[in-house]
CSV table of C-alpha atoms in Angstrom, one decimal:
chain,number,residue,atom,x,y,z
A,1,UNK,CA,38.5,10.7,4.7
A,2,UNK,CA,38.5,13.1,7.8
A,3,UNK,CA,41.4,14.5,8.9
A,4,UNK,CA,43.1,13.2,12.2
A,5,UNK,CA,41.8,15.1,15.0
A,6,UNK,CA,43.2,15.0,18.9
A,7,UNK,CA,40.4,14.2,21.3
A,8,UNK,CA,39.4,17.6,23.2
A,9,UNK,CA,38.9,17.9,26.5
A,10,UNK,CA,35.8,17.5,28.2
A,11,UNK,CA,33.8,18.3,31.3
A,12,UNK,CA,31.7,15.2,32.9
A,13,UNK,CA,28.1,16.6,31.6
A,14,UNK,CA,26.5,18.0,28.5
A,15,UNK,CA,26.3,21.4,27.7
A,16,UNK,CA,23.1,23.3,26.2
A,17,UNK,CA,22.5,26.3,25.2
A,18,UNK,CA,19.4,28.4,24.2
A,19,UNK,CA,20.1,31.0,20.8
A,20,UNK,CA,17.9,33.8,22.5
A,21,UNK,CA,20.5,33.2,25.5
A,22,UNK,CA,23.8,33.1,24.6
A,23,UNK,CA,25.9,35.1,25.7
A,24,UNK,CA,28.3,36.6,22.4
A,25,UNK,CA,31.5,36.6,24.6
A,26,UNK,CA,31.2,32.8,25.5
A,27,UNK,CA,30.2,31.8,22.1
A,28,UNK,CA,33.3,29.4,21.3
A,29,UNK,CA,34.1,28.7,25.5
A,30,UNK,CA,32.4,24.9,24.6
A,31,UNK,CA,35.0,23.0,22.5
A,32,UNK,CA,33.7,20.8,20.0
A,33,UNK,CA,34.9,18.4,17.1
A,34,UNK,CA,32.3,18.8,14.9
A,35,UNK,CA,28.7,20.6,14.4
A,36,UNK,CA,26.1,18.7,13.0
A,37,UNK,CA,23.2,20.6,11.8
A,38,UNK,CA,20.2,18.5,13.0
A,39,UNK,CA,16.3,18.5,12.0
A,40,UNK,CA,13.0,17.6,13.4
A,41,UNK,CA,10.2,17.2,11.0
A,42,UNK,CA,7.1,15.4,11.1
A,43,UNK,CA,3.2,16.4,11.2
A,44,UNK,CA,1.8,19.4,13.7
A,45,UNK,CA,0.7,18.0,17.1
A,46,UNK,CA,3.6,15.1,17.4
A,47,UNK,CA,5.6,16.8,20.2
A,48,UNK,CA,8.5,18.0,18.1
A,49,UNK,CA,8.9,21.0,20.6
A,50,UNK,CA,8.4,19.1,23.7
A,51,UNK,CA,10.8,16.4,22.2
A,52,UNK,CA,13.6,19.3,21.7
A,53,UNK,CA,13.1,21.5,25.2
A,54,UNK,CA,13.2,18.2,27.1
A,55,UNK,CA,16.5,16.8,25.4
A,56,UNK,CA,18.0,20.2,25.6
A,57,UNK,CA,16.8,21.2,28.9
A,58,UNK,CA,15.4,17.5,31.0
A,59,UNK,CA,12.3,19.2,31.7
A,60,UNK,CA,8.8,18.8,30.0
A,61,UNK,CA,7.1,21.9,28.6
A,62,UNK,CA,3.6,22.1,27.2
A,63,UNK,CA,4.4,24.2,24.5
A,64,UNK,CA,2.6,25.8,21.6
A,65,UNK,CA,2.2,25.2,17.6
A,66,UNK,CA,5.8,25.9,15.8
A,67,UNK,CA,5.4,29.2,13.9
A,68,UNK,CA,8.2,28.4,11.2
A,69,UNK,CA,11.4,27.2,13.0
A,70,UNK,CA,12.8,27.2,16.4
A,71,UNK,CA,16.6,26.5,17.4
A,72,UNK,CA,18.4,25.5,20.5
A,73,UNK,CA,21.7,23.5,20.5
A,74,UNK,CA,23.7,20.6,22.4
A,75,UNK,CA,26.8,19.5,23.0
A,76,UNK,CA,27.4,15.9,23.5
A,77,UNK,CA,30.6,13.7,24.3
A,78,UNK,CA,30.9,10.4,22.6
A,79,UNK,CA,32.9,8.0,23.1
A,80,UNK,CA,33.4,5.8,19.5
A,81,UNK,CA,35.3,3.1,19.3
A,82,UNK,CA,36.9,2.2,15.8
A,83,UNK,CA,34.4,2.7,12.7
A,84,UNK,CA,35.1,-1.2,12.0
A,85,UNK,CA,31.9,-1.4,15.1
A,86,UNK,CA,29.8,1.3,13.4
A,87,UNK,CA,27.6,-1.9,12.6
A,88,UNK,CA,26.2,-1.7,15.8
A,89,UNK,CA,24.8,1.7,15.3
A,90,UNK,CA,22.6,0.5,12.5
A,91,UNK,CA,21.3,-2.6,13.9
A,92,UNK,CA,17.7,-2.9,12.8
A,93,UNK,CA,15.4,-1.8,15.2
A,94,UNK,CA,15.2,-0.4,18.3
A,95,UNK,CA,11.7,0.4,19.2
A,96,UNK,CA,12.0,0.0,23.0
A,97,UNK,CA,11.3,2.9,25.1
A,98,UNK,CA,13.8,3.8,27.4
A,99,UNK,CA,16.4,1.4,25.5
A,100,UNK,CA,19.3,1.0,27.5
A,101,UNK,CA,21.6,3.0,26.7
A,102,UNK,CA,25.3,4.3,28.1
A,103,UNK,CA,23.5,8.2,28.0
A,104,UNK,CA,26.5,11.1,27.1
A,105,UNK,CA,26.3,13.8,29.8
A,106,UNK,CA,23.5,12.2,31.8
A,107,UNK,CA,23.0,10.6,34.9
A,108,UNK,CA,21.7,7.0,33.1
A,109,UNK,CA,24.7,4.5,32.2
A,110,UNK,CA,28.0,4.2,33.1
A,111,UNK,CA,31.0,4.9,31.0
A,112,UNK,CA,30.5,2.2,28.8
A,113,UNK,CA,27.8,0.9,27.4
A,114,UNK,CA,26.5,1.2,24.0
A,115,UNK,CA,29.2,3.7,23.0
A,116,UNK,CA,32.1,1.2,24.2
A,117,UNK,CA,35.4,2.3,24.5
A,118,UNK,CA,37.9,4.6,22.5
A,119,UNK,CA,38.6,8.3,22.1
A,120,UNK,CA,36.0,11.4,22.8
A,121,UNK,CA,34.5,13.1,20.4
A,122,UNK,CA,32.3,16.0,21.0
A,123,UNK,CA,30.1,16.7,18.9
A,124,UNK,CA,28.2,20.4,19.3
A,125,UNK,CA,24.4,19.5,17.8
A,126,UNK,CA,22.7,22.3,16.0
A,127,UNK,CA,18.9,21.7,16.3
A,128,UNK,CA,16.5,23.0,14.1
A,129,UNK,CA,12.7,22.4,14.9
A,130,UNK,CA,10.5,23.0,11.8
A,131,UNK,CA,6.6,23.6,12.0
A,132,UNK,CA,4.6,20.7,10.7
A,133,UNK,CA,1.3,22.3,9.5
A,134,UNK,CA,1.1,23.0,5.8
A,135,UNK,CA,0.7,26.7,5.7
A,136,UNK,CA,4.1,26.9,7.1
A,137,UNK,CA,5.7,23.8,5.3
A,138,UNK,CA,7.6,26.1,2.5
A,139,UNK,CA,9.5,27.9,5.2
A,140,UNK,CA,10.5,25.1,7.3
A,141,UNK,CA,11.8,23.4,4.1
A,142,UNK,CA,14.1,26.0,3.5
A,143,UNK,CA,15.9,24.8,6.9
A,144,UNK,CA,16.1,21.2,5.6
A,145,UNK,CA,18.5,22.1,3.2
A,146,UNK,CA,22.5,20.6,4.3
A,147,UNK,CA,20.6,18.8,6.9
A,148,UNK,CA,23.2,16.4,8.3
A,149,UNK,CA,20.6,14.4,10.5
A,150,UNK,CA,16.6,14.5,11.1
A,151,UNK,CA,14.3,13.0,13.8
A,152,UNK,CA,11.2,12.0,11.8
A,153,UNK,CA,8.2,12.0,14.4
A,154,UNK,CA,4.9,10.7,14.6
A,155,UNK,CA,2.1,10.4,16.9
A,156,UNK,CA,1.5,6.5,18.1
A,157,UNK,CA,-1.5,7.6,19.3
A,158,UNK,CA,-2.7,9.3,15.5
A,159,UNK,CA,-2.1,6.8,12.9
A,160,UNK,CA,-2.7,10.0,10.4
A,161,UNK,CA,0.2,11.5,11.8
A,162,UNK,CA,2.3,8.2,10.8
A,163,UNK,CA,0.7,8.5,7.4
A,164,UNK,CA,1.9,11.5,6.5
A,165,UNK,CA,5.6,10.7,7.1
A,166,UNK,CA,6.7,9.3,3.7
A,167,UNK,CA,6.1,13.6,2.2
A,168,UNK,CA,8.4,14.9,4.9
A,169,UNK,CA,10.9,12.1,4.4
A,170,UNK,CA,11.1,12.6,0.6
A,171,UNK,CA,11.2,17.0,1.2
A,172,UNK,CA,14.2,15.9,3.9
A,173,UNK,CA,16.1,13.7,1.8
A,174,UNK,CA,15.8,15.7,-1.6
A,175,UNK,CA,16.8,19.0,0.3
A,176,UNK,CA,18.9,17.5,3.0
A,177,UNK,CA,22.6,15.9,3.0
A,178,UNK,CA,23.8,13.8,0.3
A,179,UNK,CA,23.9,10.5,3.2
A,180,UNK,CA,21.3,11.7,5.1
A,181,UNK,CA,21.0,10.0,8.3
A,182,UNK,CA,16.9,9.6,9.9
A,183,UNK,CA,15.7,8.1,13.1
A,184,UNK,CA,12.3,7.5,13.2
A,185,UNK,CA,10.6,8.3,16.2
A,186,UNK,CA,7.2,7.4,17.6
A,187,UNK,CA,6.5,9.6,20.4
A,188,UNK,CA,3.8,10.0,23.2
A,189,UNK,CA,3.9,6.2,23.7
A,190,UNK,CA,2.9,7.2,27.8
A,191,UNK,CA,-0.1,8.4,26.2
A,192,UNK,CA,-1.0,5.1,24.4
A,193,UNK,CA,0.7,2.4,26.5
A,194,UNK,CA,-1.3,1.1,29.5
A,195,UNK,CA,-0.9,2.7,32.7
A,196,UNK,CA,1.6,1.5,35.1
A,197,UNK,CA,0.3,-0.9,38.0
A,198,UNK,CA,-0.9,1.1,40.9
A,199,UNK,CA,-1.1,4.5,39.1
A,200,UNK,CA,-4.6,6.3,39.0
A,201,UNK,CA,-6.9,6.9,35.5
A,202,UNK,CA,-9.0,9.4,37.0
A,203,UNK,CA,-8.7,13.0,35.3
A,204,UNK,CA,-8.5,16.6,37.4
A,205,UNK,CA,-12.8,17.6,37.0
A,206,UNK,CA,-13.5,20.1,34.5
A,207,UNK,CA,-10.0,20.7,33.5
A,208,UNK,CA,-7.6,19.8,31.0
A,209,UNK,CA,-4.1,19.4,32.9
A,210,UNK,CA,-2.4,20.0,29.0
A,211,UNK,CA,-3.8,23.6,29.2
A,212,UNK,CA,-1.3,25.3,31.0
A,213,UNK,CA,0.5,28.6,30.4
A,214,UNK,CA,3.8,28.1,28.3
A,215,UNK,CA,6.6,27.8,29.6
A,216,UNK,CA,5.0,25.8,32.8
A,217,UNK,CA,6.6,22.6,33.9
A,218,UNK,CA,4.3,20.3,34.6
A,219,UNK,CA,6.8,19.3,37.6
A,220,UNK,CA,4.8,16.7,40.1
A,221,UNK,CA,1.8,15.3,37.7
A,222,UNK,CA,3.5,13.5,35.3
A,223,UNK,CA,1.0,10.4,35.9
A,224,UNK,CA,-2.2,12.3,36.3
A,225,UNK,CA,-1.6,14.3,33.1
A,226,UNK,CA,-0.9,11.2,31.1
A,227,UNK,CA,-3.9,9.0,32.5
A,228,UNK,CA,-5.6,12.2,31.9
A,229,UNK,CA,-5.4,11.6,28.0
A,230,UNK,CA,-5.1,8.3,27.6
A,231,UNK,CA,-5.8,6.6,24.3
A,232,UNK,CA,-5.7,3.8,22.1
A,233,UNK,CA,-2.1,3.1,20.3
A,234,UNK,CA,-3.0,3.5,16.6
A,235,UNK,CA,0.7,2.6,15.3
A,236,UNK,CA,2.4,-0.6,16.8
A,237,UNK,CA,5.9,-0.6,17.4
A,238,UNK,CA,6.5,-3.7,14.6
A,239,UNK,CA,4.4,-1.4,12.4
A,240,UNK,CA,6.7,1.5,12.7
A,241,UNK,CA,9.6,-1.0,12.2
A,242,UNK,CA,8.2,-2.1,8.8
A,243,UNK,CA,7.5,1.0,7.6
A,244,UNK,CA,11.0,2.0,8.8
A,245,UNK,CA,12.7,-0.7,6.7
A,246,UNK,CA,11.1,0.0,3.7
A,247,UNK,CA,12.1,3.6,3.3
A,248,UNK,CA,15.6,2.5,4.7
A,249,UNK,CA,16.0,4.0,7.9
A,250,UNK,CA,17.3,2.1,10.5
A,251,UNK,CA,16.7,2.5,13.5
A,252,UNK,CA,13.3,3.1,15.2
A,253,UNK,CA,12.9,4.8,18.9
A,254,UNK,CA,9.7,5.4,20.8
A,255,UNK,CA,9.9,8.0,22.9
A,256,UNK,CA,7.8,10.3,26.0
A,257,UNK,CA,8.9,13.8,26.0
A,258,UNK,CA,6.0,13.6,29.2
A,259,UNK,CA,8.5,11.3,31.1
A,260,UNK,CA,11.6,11.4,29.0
A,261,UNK,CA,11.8,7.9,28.1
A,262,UNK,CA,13.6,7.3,25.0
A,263,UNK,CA,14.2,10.9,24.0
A,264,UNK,CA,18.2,10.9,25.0
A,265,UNK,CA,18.2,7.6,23.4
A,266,UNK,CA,16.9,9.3,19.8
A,267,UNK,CA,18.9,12.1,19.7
A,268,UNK,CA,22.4,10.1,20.4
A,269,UNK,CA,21.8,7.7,18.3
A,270,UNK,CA,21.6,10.0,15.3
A,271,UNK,CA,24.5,11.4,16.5
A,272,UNK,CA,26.1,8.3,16.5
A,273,UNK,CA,25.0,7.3,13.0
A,274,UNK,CA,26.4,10.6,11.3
A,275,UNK,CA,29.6,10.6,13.8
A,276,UNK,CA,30.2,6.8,12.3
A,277,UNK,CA,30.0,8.4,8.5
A,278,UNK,CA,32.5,10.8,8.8
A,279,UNK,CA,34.7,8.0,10.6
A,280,UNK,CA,34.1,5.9,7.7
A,281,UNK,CA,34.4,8.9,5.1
A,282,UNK,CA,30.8,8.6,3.7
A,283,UNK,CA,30.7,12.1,5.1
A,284,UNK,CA,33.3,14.9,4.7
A,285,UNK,CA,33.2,18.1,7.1
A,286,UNK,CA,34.9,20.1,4.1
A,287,UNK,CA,31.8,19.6,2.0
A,288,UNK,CA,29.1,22.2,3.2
A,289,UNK,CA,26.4,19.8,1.4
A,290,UNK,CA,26.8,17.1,4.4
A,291,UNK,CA,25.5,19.6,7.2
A,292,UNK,CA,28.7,18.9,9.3
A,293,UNK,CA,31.4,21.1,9.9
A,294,UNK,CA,34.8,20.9,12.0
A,295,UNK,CA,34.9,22.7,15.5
A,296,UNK,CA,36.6,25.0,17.2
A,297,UNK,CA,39.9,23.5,18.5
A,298,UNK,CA,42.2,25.7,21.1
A,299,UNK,CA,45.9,27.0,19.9
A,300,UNK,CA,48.2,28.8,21.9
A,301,UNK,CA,45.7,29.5,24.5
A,302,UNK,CA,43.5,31.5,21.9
A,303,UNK,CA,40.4,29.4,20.6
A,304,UNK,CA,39.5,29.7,16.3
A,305,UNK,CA,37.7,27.9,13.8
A,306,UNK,CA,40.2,25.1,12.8
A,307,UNK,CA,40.9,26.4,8.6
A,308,UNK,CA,39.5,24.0,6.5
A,309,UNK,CA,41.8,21.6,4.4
A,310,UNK,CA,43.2,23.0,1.7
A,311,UNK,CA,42.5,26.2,2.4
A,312,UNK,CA,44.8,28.7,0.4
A,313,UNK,CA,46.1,32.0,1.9
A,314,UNK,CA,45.7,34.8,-0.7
């Protein structure tokens, strides 16, 4: 079982950070309970990157393939009740875009909400985003392994992306924690989902409004890029949520990393699941196999990596 822990303080938002952008002096200045190291996998082309920059960042980005791995982090504050409610967490499924949900650090939801009451816990999420084409699978496999959590993505719009699901999910959960926890996430559903009432289908002439420049927010034409590549939903929602039960995951999110719909939703709820684990001691922050780790807690005034139990001096 974890060890009792006193709640940390905590500022009213969320806070991100980029690894090419942190700043070495304000390394441990964000407190958090635990570190979770968290995956995304799934096929090349399912928005994986977009799905990362707009959870860390709430902006859209048309990025490039993954070359490898790429990393960002997040922190998030949670409030968990006791683990006697972590039943709720793993309620099967959710498949609802833009589920409502009390968001951590976020301007959707109140203070209660899904999370209910109880104490904070932060919890400091260490994202890895691995490449999905083949030629680059062996190296993003080697970041799978003490995996704590993964986001397994698919296409709704590319029922070939959801068929190649079951080979990442077997790679994750032979290299990855011990009690792997996996969300399953159908993204692009704006893509595949008919357009809202009043909006307009027609495209920009002769251009593709995906072709941009990276690192370009597509700020303003959120509707006209969608309608712009609209297509047919090859993978239902109750599809997903068969498939989902099978392989025992359980809980299913579709997501927009276009419009952001679902994405916070994803990301906390896997939080959630593995936060619930180590409440209930399926998970144990000593053991470097689960992908979790204990924070950084203050004393004295001085901030330091909290010794792990038993711990010997020499």
């Amino acid at each position: 079982m974890p060890r009792p822990r006193a709640p940390s303080e905590a500022s009213t938002t969320s806070e991100t950070s980029q690894s090419h952008s942190l700043d070495p002096s304000q390394e441990l200045t964000p407190l958090y309970d635990y570190l979770l190291k968290i995956i995304l996998l799934g096929p090349t082309s399912t928005g994986k990157s977009s799905l990362l920059h707009r959870f860390v960042s709430s902006s859209f980005i048309a990025t490039s393939q993954t070359i490898g791995v790429e990393f960002a982090s997040k922190t998030l504050r949670i409030r968990s009740s006791s683990a006697s409610s972590s039943s709720s967490v793993s309620s099967f499924p959710t498949t609802s875009p833009g589920y409502a949900l009390s968001s951590v650090g976020s301007t959707t939801g109140g203070g209660g909400g899904w999370y209910g009451g109880g104490k904070t816990t932060r919890l400091k999420l260490q994202l890895w985003d691995t490449a999905g084409q083949e030629r680059f699978r062996s190296v993003s496999r080697s970041y799978y392994r003490g995996a704590a959590g993964a986001l397994l993505v698919y296409d709704v719009g590319r029922h070939e992306s959801f068929a190649e699901l079951e080979t990442f999910l077997q790679d994750a959960r032979n290299l990855g924690s011990p009690n792997l926890s996996v969300v399953l996430v159908g993204n692009k559903c704006d893509l595949s989902d008919p357009p809202p009432a009043g909006s307009s289908s027609a495209t920009t002439s002769g251009a593709d409004p995906f072709h941009l420049s990276d690192g370009v927010p597509l700020q303003g034409r959120r509707a006209s890029v969608a309608d712009a590549r609209r297509r047919p939903r090859e993978v239902t929602t109750e599809t997903a949520a068969r498939w989902a039960q099978m392989h025992g995951i359980p809980t299913v999110v579709e997501t927009s990393a276009l419009t952001g719909e679902g994405v916070e939703e994803a990301f906390e709820r896997l939080a959630r699941m593995i936060l619930t684990k180590i409440e209930l001691g399926e998970v144990d922050p000593d053991d470097k196999r689960y992908g979790v780790q204990y924070g950084d807690m203050p004393v004295g005034g001085v901030v330091r990596r909290e010794r792990r139990r038993g711990s010997k001096c020499c």
